[in-house]
Amino acid sequence: QVQLVESGGGLVQAGGSLRLSCAASGRTFRNYAVGWFRQAPGKEREFVTTINWSSGNTYYADSVKGRFTISRDNAKNTVALQMNSLKPEDTAVYYCAARDNSFLVTTWSGYDYWGQGTQVTVSS
């Protein structure tokens, strides 16, 4: 069993930056894929980005490509999401998710474990 805890959300002005972190307990992320999703009020949960823990391969949604960067820290067993050039439309609850398979997928149903979410609010 894997427990995920997100941190780093908050309020930022448009054009600013935030860094989210996802920490795992229970086991290491080795051989997992870890992703970030987000859900705005009244909208469906949407894919943001994902990383293959072993290879480091990543994949991004078009809406965040070039602005967001996902990375991993093997020593700390954490995954970070660096968000730059934030826009009001990035406002959402951001969730960390992990799947017990390193193959990268973009659908939320493909992930086995979820964090509780962290709020990101971007003001205009």
PDB file of C-alpha atoms in Angstrom:
ATOM      1  CA  GLN A   1       0.000   0.000   0.000  1.00  0.00           C
ATOM      2  CA  VAL A   2       1.234   3.458  -0.877  1.00  0.00           C
ATOM      3  CA  GLN A   3       0.195   6.644   0.898  1.00  0.00           C
ATOM      4  CA  LEU A   4       0.665   9.910  -0.956  1.00  0.00           C
ATOM      5  CA  VAL A   5       0.778  13.364   0.587  1.00  0.00           C
ATOM      6  CA  GLU A   6       0.879  16.561  -1.458  1.00  0.00           C
ATOM      7  CA  SER A   7       2.196  19.878  -0.250  1.00  0.00           C
ATOM      8  CA  GLY A   8       3.102  23.275  -1.636  1.00  0.00           C
ATOM      9  CA  GLY A   9      -0.203  24.651  -2.839  1.00  0.00           C
ATOM     10  CA  GLY A  10      -1.287  28.201  -2.223  1.00  0.00           C
ATOM     11  CA  LEU A  11      -2.304  31.518  -3.695  1.00  0.00           C
ATOM     12  CA  VAL A  12      -0.174  33.193  -6.361  1.00  0.00           C
ATOM     13  CA  GLN A  13      -0.624  35.981  -8.880  1.00  0.00           C
ATOM     14  CA  ALA A  14      -0.783  35.283 -12.573  1.00  0.00           C
ATOM     15  CA  GLY A  15       2.702  34.874 -13.986  1.00  0.00           C
ATOM     16  CA  GLY A  16       4.037  33.572 -10.713  1.00  0.00           C
ATOM     17  CA  SER A  17       5.381  30.175  -9.709  1.00  0.00           C
ATOM     18  CA  LEU A  18       4.611  27.412  -7.256  1.00  0.00           C
ATOM     19  CA  ARG A  19       6.265  24.112  -6.499  1.00  0.00           C
ATOM     20  CA  LEU A  20       4.208  21.139  -5.412  1.00  0.00           C
ATOM     21  CA  SER A  21       5.645  18.071  -3.789  1.00  0.00           C
ATOM     22  CA  CYS A  22       4.304  14.546  -3.475  1.00  0.00           C
ATOM     23  CA  ALA A  23       5.771  12.319  -0.782  1.00  0.00           C
ATOM     24  CA  ALA A  24       5.203   8.598  -0.637  1.00  0.00           C
ATOM     25  CA  SER A  25       5.178   6.350   2.371  1.00  0.00           C
ATOM     26  CA  GLY A  26       4.658   2.642   2.566  1.00  0.00           C
ATOM     27  CA  ARG A  27       7.027   1.791  -0.242  1.00  0.00           C
ATOM     28  CA  THR A  28       9.306   3.435  -2.753  1.00  0.00           C
ATOM     29  CA  PHE A  29       8.225   4.722  -6.134  1.00  0.00           C
ATOM     30  CA  ARG A  30      10.569   2.329  -7.927  1.00  0.00           C
ATOM     31  CA  ASN A  31       8.833   0.701 -10.913  1.00  0.00           C
ATOM     32  CA  TYR A  32       5.898   3.089 -10.535  1.00  0.00           C
ATOM     33  CA  ALA A  33       4.586   5.857 -12.696  1.00  0.00           C
ATOM     34  CA  VAL A  34       3.630   8.997 -10.788  1.00  0.00           C
ATOM     35  CA  GLY A  35       1.290  11.601 -12.166  1.00  0.00           C
ATOM     36  CA  TRP A  36      -0.336  14.887 -11.356  1.00  0.00           C
ATOM     37  CA  PHE A  37      -3.960  15.621 -12.071  1.00  0.00           C
ATOM     38  CA  ARG A  38      -6.079  18.643 -11.313  1.00  0.00           C
ATOM     39  CA  GLN A  39      -9.743  19.376 -10.820  1.00  0.00           C
ATOM     40  CA  ALA A  40     -11.356  22.781 -11.007  1.00  0.00           C
ATOM     41  CA  PRO A  41     -14.825  23.447  -9.560  1.00  0.00           C
ATOM     42  CA  GLY A  42     -17.524  22.033 -11.799  1.00  0.00           C
ATOM     43  CA  LYS A  43     -15.026  20.340 -14.086  1.00  0.00           C
ATOM     44  CA  GLU A  44     -13.758  16.826 -14.506  1.00  0.00           C
ATOM     45  CA  ARG A  45     -10.395  15.762 -13.175  1.00  0.00           C
ATOM     46  CA  GLU A  46      -7.816  16.316 -15.888  1.00  0.00           C
ATOM     47  CA  PHE A  47      -4.359  14.989 -16.545  1.00  0.00           C
ATOM     48  CA  VAL A  48      -1.427  17.340 -16.055  1.00  0.00           C
ATOM     49  CA  THR A  49       1.772  15.318 -16.282  1.00  0.00           C
ATOM     50  CA  THR A  50       3.359  11.983 -15.440  1.00  0.00           C
ATOM     51  CA  ILE A  51       6.805  10.501 -14.944  1.00  0.00           C
ATOM     52  CA  ASN A  52       8.252   7.012 -15.187  1.00  0.00           C
ATOM     53  CA  TRP A  53      10.156   6.706 -11.931  1.00  0.00           C
ATOM     54  CA  SER A  54      12.759   4.305 -13.283  1.00  0.00           C
ATOM     55  CA  SER A  55      13.543   5.888 -16.653  1.00  0.00           C
ATOM     56  CA  GLY A  56      12.639   9.487 -15.902  1.00  0.00           C
ATOM     57  CA  ASN A  57      10.552   9.698 -19.044  1.00  0.00           C
ATOM     58  CA  THR A  58       7.818  12.300 -18.802  1.00  0.00           C
ATOM     59  CA  TYR A  59       4.665  13.346 -20.587  1.00  0.00           C
ATOM     60  CA  TYR A  60       2.713  16.591 -20.331  1.00  0.00           C
ATOM     61  CA  ALA A  61      -0.720  17.864 -21.210  1.00  0.00           C
ATOM     62  CA  ASP A  62      -0.571  20.449 -23.983  1.00  0.00           C
ATOM     63  CA  SER A  63      -2.055  23.044 -21.649  1.00  0.00           C
ATOM     64  CA  VAL A  64       0.984  22.982 -19.349  1.00  0.00           C
ATOM     65  CA  LYS A  65       3.793  22.023 -21.716  1.00  0.00           C
ATOM     66  CA  GLY A  66       6.665  24.457 -21.459  1.00  0.00           C
ATOM     67  CA  ARG A  67       5.393  25.903 -18.171  1.00  0.00           C
ATOM     68  CA  PHE A  68       5.289  22.930 -15.802  1.00  0.00           C
ATOM     69  CA  THR A  69       8.076  20.475 -15.021  1.00  0.00           C
ATOM     70  CA  ILE A  70       7.770  17.171 -13.206  1.00  0.00           C
ATOM     71  CA  SER A  71      10.824  15.694 -11.513  1.00  0.00           C
ATOM     72  CA  ARG A  72      11.755  12.987  -9.048  1.00  0.00           C
ATOM     73  CA  ASP A  73      14.077  12.773  -6.077  1.00  0.00           C
ATOM     74  CA  ASN A  74      15.210   9.213  -5.522  1.00  0.00           C
ATOM     75  CA  ALA A  75      16.763   9.888  -2.138  1.00  0.00           C
ATOM     76  CA  LYS A  76      13.649  11.517  -0.723  1.00  0.00           C
ATOM     77  CA  ASN A  77      11.161   9.332  -2.588  1.00  0.00           C
ATOM     78  CA  THR A  78       9.291  12.411  -3.713  1.00  0.00           C
ATOM     79  CA  VAL A  79       7.960  13.830  -6.956  1.00  0.00           C
ATOM     80  CA  ALA A  80       7.844  17.560  -7.551  1.00  0.00           C
ATOM     81  CA  LEU A  81       5.791  19.679  -9.890  1.00  0.00           C
ATOM     82  CA  GLN A  82       7.359  23.032 -10.695  1.00  0.00           C
ATOM     83  CA  MET A  83       4.732  25.371 -12.083  1.00  0.00           C
ATOM     84  CA  ASN A  84       5.861  28.573 -13.791  1.00  0.00           C
ATOM     85  CA  SER A  85       4.007  31.275 -15.684  1.00  0.00           C
ATOM     86  CA  LEU A  86       0.828  30.366 -13.876  1.00  0.00           C
ATOM     87  CA  LYS A  87      -2.502  31.431 -15.312  1.00  0.00           C
ATOM     88  CA  PRO A  88      -5.893  31.863 -13.649  1.00  0.00           C
ATOM     89  CA  GLU A  89      -7.093  28.812 -15.564  1.00  0.00           C
ATOM     90  CA  ASP A  90      -4.533  26.732 -13.674  1.00  0.00           C
ATOM     91  CA  THR A  91      -6.606  27.227 -10.524  1.00  0.00           C
ATOM     92  CA  ALA A  92      -7.648  23.811  -9.240  1.00  0.00           C
ATOM     93  CA  VAL A  93      -7.076  21.169  -6.620  1.00  0.00           C
ATOM     94  CA  TYR A  94      -3.952  19.306  -7.662  1.00  0.00           C
ATOM     95  CA  TYR A  95      -3.676  15.602  -6.950  1.00  0.00           C
ATOM     96  CA  CYS A  96      -0.685  13.325  -6.943  1.00  0.00           C
ATOM     97  CA  ALA A  97      -1.316   9.777  -8.152  1.00  0.00           C
ATOM     98  CA  ALA A  98       0.737   6.625  -8.534  1.00  0.00           C
ATOM     99  CA  ARG A  99       0.241   3.483 -10.542  1.00  0.00           C
ATOM    100  CA  ASP A 100       1.828   0.139  -9.842  1.00  0.00           C
ATOM    101  CA  ASN A 101       3.229  -0.018 -13.373  1.00  0.00           C
ATOM    102  CA  SER A 102       5.808   2.226 -14.952  1.00  0.00           C
ATOM    103  CA  PHE A 103       3.903   2.593 -18.233  1.00  0.00           C
ATOM    104  CA  LEU A 104       2.779   6.188 -18.623  1.00  0.00           C
ATOM    105  CA  VAL A 105      -0.962   6.771 -18.886  1.00  0.00           C
ATOM    106  CA  THR A 106      -3.045   9.946 -18.905  1.00  0.00           C
ATOM    107  CA  THR A 107      -6.372   8.664 -17.628  1.00  0.00           C
ATOM    108  CA  TRP A 108      -7.166   8.975 -13.934  1.00  0.00           C
ATOM    109  CA  SER A 109      -8.637   5.475 -13.850  1.00  0.00           C
ATOM    110  CA  GLY A 110      -5.208   4.097 -14.641  1.00  0.00           C
ATOM    111  CA  TYR A 111      -3.807   5.118 -11.269  1.00  0.00           C
ATOM    112  CA  ASP A 112      -4.020   3.037  -8.118  1.00  0.00           C
ATOM    113  CA  TYR A 113      -3.154   5.474  -5.349  1.00  0.00           C
ATOM    114  CA  TRP A 114      -4.132   9.087  -4.750  1.00  0.00           C
ATOM    115  CA  GLY A 115      -3.217  11.874  -2.410  1.00  0.00           C
ATOM    116  CA  GLN A 116      -5.723  14.130  -0.720  1.00  0.00           C
ATOM    117  CA  GLY A 117      -5.043  17.073  -3.023  1.00  0.00           C
ATOM    118  CA  THR A 118      -3.678  20.555  -2.550  1.00  0.00           C
ATOM    119  CA  GLN A 119      -5.341  23.789  -3.607  1.00  0.00           C
ATOM    120  CA  VAL A 120      -3.665  26.051  -6.149  1.00  0.00           C
ATOM    121  CA  THR A 121      -5.275  29.436  -6.749  1.00  0.00           C
ATOM    122  CA  VAL A 122      -3.977  31.848  -9.368  1.00  0.00           C
ATOM    123  CA  SER A 123      -5.334  35.373  -9.197  1.00  0.00           C
ATOM    124  CA  SER A 124      -5.539  37.637 -12.215  1.00  0.00           C
TER     125      SER A 124
END
